Coordinates of N, CA and C in Angstrom, one line a residue:
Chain K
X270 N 2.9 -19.1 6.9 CA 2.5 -17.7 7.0 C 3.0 -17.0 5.7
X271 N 2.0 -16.2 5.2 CA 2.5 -15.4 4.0 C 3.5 -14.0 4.2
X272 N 4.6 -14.1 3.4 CA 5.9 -13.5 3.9 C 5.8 -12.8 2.5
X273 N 6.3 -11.3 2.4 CA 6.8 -10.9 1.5 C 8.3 -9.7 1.9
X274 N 9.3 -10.6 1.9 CA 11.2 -9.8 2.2 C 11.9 -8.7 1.0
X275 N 12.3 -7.8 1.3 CA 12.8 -6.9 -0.1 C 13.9 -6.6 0.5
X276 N 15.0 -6.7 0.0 CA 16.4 -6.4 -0.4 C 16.8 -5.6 -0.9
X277 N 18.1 -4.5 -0.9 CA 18.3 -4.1 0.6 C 17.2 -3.1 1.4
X278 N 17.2 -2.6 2.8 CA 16.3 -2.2 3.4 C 16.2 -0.6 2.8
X279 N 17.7 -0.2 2.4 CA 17.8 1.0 1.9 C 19.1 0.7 0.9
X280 N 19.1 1.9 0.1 CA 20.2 2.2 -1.1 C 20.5 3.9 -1.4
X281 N 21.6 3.9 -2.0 CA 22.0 5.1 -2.0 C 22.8 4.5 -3.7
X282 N 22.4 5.5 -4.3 CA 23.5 5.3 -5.9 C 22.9 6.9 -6.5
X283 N 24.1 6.4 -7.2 CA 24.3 8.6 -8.0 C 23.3 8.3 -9.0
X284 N 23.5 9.5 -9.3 CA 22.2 9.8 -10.5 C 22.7 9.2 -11.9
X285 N 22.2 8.7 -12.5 CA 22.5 8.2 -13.9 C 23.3 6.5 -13.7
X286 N 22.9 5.9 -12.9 CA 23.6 4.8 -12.4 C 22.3 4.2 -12.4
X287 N 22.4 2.3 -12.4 CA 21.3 1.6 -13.0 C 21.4 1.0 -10.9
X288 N 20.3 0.0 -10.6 CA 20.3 -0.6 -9.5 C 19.2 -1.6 -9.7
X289 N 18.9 -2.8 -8.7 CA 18.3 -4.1 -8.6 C 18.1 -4.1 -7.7
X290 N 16.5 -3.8 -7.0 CA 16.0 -4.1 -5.5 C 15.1 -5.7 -6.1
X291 N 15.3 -6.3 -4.9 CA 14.7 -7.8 -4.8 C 13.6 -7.9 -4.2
X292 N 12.9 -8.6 -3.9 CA 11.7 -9.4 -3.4 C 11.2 -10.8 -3.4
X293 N 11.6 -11.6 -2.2 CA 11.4 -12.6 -2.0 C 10.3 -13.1 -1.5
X294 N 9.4 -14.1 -1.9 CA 8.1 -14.1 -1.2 C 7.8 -15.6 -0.9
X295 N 7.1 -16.0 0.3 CA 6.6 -17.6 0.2 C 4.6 -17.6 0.1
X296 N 4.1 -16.2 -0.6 CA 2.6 -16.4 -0.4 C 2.3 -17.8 -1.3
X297 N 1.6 -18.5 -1.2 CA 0.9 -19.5 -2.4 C -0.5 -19.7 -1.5
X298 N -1.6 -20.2 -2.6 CA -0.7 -20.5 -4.2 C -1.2 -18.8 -4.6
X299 N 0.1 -18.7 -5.4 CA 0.3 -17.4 -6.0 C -0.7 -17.1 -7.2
X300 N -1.0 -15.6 -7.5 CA -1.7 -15.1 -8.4 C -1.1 -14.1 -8.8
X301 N -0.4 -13.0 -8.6 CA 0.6 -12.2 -8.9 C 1.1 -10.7 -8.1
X302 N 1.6 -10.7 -8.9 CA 3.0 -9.5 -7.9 C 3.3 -8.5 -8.4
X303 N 3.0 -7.2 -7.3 CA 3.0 -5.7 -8.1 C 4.4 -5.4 -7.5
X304 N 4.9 -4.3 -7.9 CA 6.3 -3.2 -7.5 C 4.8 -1.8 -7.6
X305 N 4.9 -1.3 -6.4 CA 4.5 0.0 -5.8 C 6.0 1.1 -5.8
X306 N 5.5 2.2 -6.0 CA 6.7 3.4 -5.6 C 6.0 4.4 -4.8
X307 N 6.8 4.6 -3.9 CA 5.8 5.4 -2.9 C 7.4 6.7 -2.5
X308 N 6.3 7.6 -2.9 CA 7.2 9.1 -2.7 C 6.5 9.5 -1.3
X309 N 8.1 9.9 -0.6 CA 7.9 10.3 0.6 C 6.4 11.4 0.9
X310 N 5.8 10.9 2.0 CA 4.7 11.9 2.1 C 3.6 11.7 1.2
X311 N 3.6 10.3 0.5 CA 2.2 10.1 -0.9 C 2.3 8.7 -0.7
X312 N 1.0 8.2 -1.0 CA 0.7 7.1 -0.9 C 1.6 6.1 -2.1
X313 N 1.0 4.9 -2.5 CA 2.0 4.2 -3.6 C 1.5 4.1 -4.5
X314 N 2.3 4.1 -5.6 CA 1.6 3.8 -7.0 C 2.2 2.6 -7.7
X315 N 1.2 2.3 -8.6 CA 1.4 0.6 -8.9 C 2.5 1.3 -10.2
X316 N 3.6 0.4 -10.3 CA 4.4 0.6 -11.0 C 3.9 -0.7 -12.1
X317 N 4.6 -2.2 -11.7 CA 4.4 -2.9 -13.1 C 3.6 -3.9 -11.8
X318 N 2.5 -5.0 -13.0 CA 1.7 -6.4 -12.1 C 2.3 -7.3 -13.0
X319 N 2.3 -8.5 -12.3 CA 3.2 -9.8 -13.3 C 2.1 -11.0 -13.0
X320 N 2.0 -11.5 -13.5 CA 0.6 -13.0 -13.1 C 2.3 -14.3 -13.0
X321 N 1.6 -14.9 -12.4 CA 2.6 -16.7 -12.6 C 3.2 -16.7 -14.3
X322 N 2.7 -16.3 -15.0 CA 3.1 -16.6 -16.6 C 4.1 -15.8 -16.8
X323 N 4.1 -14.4 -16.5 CA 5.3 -13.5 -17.2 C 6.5 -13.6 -16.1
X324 N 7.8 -13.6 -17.1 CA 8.9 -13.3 -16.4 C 9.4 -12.1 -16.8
X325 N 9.0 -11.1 -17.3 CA 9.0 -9.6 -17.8 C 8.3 -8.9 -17.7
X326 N 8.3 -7.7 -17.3 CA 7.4 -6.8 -17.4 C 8.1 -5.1 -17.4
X327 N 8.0 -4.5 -18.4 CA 8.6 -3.1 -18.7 C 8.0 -2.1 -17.9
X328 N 8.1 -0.9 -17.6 CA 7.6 0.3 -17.4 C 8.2 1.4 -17.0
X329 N 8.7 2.0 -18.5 CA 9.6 3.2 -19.1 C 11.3 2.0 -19.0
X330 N 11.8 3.0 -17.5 CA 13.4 2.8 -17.1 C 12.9 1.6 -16.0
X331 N 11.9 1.3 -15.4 CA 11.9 0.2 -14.7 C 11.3 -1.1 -15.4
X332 N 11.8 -2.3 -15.0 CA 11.9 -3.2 -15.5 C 11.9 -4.3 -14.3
X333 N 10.6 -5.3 -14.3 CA 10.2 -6.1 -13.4 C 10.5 -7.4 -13.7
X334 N 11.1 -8.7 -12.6 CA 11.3 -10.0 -13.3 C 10.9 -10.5 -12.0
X335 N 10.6 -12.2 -12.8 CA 9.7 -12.9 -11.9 C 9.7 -14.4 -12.3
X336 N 10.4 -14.9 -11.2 CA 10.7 -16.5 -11.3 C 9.8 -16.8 -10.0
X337 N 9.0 -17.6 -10.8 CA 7.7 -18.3 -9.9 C 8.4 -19.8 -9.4
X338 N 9.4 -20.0 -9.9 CA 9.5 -21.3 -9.1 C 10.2 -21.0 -8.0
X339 N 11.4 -20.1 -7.8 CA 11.9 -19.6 -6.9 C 11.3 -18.8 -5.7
X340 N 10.2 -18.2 -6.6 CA 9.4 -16.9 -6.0 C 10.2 -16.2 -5.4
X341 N 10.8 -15.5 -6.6 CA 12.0 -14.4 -6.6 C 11.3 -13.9 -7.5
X342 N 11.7 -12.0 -6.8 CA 11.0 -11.1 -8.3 C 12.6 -9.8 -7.9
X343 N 12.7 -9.2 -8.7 CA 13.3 -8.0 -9.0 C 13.2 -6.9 -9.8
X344 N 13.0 -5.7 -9.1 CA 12.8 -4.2 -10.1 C 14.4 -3.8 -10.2
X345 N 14.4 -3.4 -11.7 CA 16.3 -3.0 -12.5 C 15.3 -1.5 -12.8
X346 N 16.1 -0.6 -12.1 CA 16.4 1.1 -12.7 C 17.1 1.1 -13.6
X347 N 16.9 1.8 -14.4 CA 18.0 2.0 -15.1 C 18.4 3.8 -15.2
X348 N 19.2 3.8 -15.4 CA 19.6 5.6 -15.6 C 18.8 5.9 -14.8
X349 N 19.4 5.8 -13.5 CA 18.1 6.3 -12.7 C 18.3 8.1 -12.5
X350 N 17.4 8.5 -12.1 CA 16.8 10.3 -11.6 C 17.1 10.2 -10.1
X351 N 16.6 11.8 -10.1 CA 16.8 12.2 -9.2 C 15.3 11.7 -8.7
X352 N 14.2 12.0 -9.3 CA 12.9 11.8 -8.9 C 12.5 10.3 -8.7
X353 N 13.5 9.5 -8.9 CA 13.3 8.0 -8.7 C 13.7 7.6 -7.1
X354 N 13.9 8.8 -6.5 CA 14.1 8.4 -4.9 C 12.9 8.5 -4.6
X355 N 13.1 7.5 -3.6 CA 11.4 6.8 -3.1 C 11.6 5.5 -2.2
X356 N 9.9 5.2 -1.5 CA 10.3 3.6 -1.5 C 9.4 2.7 -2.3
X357 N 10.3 1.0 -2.5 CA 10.1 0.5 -3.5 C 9.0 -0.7 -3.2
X358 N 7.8 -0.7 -3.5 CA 7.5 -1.9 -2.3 C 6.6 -2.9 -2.8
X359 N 7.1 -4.3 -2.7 CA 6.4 -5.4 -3.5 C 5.3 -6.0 -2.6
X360 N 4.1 -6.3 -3.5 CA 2.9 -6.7 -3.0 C 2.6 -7.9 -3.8
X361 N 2.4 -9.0 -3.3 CA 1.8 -10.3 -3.7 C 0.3 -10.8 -3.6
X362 N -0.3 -11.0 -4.4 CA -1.6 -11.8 -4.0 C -1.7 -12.7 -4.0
X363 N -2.6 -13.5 -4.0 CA -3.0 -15.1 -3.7 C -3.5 -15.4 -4.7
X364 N -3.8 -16.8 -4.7 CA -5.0 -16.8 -6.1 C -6.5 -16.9 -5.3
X365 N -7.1 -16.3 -6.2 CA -8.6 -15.3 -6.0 C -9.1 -16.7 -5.4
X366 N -10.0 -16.8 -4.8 CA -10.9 -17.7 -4.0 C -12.5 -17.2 -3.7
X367 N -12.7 -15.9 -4.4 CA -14.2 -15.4 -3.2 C -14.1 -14.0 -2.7
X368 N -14.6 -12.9 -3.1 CA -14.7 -11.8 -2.4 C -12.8 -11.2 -2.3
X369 N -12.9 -10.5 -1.2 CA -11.9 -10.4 -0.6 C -10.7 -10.2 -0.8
X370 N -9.2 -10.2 -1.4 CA -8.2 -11.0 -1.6 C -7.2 -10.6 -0.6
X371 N -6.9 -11.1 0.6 CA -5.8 -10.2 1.1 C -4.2 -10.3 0.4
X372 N -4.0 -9.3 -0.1 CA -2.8 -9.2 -0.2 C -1.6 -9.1 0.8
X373 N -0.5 -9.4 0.1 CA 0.7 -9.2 1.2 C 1.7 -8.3 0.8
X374 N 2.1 -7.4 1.6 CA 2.9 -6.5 1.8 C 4.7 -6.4 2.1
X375 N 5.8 -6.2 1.3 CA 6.6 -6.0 1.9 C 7.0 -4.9 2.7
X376 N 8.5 -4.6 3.0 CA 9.1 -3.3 4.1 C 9.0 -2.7 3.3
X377 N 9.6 -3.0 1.9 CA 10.1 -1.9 1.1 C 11.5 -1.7 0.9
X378 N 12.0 -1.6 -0.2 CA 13.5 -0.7 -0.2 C 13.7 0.9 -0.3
X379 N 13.9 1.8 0.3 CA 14.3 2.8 0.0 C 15.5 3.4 -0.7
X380 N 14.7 3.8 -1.9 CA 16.1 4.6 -2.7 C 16.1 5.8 -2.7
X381 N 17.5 6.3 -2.2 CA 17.8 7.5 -2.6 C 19.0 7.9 -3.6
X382 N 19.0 8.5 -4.7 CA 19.5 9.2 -5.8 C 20.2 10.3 -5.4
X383 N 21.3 10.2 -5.7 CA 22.3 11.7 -5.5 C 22.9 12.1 -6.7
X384 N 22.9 13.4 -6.5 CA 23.6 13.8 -8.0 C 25.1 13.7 -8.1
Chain S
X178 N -2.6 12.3 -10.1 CA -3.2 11.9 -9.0 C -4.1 11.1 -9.3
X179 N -4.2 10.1 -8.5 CA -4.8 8.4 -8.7 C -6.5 8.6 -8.3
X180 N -6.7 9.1 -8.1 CA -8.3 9.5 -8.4 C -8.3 9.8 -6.8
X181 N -8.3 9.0 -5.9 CA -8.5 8.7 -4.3 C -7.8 10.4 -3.5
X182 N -8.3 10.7 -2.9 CA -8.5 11.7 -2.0 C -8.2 12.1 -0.7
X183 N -8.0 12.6 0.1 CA -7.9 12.3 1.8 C -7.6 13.5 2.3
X184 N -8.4 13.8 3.3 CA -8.6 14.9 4.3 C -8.7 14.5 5.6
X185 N -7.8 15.2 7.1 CA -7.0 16.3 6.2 C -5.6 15.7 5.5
X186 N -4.8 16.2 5.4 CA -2.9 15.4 5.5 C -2.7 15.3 6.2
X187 N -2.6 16.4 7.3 CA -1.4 15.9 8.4 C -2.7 16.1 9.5
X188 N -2.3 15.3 10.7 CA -3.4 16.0 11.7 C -2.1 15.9 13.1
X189 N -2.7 16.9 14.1 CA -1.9 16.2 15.6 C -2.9 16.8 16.0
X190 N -3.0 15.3 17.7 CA -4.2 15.4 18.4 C -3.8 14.6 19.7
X191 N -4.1 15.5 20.6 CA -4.0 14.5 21.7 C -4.6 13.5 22.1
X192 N -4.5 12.5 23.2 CA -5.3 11.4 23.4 C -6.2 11.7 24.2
X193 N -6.9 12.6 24.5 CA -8.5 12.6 24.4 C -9.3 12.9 23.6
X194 N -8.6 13.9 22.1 CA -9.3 14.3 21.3 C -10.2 13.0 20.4
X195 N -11.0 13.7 19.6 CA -11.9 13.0 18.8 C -12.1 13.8 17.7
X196 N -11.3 13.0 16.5 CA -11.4 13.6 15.2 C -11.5 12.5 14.3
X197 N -12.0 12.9 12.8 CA -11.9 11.7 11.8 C -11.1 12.1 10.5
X198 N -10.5 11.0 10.0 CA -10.7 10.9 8.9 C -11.3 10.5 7.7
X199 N -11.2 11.5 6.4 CA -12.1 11.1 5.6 C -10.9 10.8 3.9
X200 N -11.7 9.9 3.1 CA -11.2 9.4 2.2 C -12.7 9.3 1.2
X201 N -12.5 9.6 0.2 CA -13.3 9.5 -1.0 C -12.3 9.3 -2.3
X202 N -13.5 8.4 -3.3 CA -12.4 7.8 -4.6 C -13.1 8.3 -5.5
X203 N -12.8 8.6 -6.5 CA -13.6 8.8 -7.6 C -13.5 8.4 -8.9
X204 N -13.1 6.4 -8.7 CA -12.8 5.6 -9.3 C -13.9 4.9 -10.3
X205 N -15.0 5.2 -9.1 CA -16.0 3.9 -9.1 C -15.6 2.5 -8.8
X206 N -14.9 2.6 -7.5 CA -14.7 1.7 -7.6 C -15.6 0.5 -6.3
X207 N -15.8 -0.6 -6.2 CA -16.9 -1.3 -5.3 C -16.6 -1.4 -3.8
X208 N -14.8 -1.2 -3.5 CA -14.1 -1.8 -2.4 C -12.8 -0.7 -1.7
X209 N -13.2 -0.4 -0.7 CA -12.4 0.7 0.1 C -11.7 0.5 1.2
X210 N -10.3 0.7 1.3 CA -9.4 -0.1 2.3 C -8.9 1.5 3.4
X211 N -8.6 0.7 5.0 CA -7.8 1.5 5.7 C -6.4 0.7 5.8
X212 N -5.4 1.6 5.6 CA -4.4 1.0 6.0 C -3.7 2.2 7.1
X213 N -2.3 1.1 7.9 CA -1.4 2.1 8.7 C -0.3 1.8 8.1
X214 N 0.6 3.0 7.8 CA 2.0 2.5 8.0 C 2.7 3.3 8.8
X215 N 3.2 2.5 9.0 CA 4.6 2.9 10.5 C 5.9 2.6 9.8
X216 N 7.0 3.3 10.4 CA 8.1 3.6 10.3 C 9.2 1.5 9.8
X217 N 9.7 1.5 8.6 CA 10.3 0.2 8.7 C 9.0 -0.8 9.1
X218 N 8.3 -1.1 8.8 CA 6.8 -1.7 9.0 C 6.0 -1.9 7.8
X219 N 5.4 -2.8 7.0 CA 4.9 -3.3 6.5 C 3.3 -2.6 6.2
X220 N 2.7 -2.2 5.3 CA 1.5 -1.7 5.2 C 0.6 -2.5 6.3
X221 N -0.2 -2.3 7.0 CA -0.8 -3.0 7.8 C -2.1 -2.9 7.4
X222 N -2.6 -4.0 7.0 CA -4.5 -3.8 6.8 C -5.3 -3.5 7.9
X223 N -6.4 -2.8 7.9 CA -6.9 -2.3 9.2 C -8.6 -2.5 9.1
X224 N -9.2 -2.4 8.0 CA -10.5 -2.5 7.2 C -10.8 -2.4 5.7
X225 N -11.5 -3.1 5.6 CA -12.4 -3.5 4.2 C -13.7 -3.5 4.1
X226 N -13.9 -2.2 2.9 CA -15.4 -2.5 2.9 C -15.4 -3.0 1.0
X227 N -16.6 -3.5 0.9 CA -16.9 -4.1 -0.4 C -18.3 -3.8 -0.4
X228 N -18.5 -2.9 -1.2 CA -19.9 -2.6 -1.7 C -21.1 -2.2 -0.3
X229 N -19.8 -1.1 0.0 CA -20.3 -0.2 1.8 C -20.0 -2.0 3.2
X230 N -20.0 -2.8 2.7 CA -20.2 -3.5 3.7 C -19.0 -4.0 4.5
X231 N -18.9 -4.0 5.7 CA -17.4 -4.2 6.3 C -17.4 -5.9 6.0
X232 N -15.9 -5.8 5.2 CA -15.8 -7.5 5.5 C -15.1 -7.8 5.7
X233 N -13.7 -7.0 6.2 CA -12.4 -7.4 7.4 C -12.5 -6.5 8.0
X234 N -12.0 -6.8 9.6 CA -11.3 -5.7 10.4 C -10.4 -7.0 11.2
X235 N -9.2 -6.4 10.7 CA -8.1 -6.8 11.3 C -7.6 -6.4 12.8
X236 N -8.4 -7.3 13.5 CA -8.0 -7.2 15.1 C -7.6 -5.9 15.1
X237 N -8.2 -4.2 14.9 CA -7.8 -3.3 15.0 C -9.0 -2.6 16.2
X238 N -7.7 -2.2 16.8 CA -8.5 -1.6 18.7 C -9.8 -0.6 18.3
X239 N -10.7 -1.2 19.5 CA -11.8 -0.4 19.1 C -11.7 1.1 18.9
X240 N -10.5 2.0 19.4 CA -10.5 3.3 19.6 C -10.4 4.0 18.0
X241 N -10.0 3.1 16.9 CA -10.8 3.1 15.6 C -11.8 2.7 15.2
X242 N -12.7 3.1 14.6 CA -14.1 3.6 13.9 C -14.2 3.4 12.8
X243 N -14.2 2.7 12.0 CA -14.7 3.0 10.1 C -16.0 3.1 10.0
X244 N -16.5 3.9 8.8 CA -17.7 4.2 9.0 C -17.9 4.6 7.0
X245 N -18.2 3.6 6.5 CA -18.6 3.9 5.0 C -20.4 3.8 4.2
X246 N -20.6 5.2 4.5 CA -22.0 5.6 4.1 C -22.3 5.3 2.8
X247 N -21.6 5.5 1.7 CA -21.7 4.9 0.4 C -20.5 4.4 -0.1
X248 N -20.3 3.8 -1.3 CA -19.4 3.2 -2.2 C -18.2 4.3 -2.5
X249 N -18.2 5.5 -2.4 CA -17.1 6.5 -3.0 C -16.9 7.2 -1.7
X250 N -16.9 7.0 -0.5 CA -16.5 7.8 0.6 C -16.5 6.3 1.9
X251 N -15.4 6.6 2.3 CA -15.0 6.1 3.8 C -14.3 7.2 5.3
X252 N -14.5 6.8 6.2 CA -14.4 7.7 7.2 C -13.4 6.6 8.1
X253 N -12.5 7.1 8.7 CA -12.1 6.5 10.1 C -12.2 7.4 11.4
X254 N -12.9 7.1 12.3 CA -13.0 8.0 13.3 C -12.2 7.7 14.5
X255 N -11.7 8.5 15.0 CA -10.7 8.6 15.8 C -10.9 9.0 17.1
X256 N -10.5 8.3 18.8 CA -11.4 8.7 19.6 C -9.8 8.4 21.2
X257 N -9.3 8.9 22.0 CA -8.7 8.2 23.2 C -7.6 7.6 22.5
X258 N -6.9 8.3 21.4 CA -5.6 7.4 20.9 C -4.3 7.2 21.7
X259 N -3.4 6.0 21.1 CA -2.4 6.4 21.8 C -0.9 6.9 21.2
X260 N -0.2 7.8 21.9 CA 0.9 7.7 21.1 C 1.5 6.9 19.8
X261 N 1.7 5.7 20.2 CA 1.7 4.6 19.1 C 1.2 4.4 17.9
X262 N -0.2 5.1 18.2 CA -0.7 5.4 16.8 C -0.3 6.5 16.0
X263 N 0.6 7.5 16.5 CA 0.8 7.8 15.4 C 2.1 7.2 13.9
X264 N 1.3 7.8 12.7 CA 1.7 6.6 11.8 C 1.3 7.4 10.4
X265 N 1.1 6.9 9.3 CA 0.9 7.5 8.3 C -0.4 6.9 7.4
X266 N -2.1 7.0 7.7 CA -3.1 6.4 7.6 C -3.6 6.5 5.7
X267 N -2.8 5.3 5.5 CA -3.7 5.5 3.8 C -5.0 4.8 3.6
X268 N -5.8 5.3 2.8 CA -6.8 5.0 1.9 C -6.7 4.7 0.9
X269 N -7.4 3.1 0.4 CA -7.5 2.4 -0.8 C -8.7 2.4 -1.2
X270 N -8.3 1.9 -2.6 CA -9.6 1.6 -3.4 C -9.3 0.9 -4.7
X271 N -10.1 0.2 -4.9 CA -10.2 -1.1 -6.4 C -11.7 -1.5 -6.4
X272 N -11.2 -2.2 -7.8 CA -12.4 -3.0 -8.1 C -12.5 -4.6 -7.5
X273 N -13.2 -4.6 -7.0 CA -12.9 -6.8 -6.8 C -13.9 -7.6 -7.7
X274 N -13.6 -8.1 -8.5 CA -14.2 -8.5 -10.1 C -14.1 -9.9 -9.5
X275 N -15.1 -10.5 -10.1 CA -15.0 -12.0 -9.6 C -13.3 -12.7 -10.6
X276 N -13.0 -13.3 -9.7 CA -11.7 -13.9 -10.5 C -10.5 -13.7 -10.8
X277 N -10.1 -12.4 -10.0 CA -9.2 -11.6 -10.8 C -9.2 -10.2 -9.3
X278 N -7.6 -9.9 -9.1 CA -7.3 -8.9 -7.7 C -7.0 -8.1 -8.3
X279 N -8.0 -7.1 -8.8 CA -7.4 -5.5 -9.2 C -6.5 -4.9 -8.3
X280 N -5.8 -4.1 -9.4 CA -4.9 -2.9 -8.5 C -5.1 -2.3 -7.0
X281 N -4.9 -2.2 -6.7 CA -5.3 -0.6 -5.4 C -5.2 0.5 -5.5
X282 N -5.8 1.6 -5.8 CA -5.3 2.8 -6.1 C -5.3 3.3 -4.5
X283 N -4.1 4.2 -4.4 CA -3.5 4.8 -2.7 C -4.2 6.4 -2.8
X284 N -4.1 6.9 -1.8 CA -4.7 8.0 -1.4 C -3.0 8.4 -1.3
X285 N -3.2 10.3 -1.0 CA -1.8 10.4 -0.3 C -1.4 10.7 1.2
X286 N -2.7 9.7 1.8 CA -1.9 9.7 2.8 C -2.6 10.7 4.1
X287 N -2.7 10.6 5.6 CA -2.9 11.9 6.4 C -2.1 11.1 7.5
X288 N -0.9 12.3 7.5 CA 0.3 12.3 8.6 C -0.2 12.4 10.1
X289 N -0.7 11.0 10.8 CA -1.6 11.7 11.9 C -0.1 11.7 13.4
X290 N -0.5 12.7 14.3 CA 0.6 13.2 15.0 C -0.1 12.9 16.4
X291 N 0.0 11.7 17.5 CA -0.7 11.5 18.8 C 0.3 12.5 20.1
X292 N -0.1 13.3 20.6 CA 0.9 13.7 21.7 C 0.2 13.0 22.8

């Protein structure tokens, strides 16, 4: 069964402090893996996509990594905001086969930012 | 804002009422999703249409409705809910390209409230 787990369920760090939420997945065979941020009350928005090939991916202060042999991925904050509270939520695909793709969903981490 | 739309936001209704919601993209895009999320729960797929035509419904109780007249508008109609359902109902949309799992762009969302 296709699983996708994020680490921890919630967080709490001050403002201007860096953090590492995880994402563990067993979908295969894999095609690749987004980080969503979803502001309380709003739907999610695609932060960074990674395919099997990249173990990097930037966008701004977040920063996405991704070991396909492991199928381990992690989003690094860095100097995080205040407006970086949210939740964090990793989605995996499959590889394309035809129409359709269902993706897979994690919980999500929720961060919250204090000043 | 991600192009995708949704009326109303918030709804409460009891369980006899009969109300819908509506979601329009203005992506162009070929493929329009329902999802639920609930509290610590995992986005849940609920329907797919691809080019107006339903091509999942995820074992989701008949007392939901999808109803997609064209490519840029979907409806879920709402009819005898239960408590349970209430949840936070998003609206997706992408492209499905042969070969390749486009993004999803998210709606923000209608807060629906079952008493």
């Amino acid at each position: 069964k296709n699983q996708v787990e994020q680490s921890p369920q919630s967080l709490i760090i001050l403002e201007g402090k860096n953090c590492t939420l995880q994402c563990n997945y067993t979908v295969s065979p894999f095609s690749n893996l987004r980080w969503y941020k979803q502001d309380t009350g709003r739907g999610p928005v695609s932060l960074t996509i990674m395919t099997f090939s990249e173990n990097t991916k930037s966008n701004g202060r977040y920063t996405a990594t991704l070991d396909a042999d492991t199928k381990q991925s992690s989003l690094h904050i860095t100097a995080s905001q205040l407006s970086d509270s949210a939740s964090y939520i990793c989605v995996v695909s499959p590889t394309y086969s035809g129409g359709y793709q269902k993706v897979t969903f994690g919980t999500g981490t929720k961060l919250q930012v204090i000043p | 804002e991600t192009g995708v739309t949704q009326t109303p936001r918030h709804l409460v209704m009891g369980m006899t009422n009969k109300k819908s919601l509506k979601c329009e993209q203005h992506l162009g895009h070929n493929a329009m999703y329902w999802y639920k999320q609930s509290a610590k729960k995992p986005l849940e797929l609920m329907f797919v249409y691809n080019f107006k035509e339903q091509t999942e419904n995820n074992s989701v109780p008949s007392r939901f409705s999808p109803e997609c007249p064209n490519s840029s508008h979907l409806f879920l109609h709402l009819h005898t809910l239960q408590p349970e359902d209430s949840a936070l109902y998003l609206c997706a949309s992408n492209q499905i390209i042969a070969g390749a799992t486009d993004t999803q762009y998210f709606g923000p969302g209608t807060r629906l409230t079952v008493l």
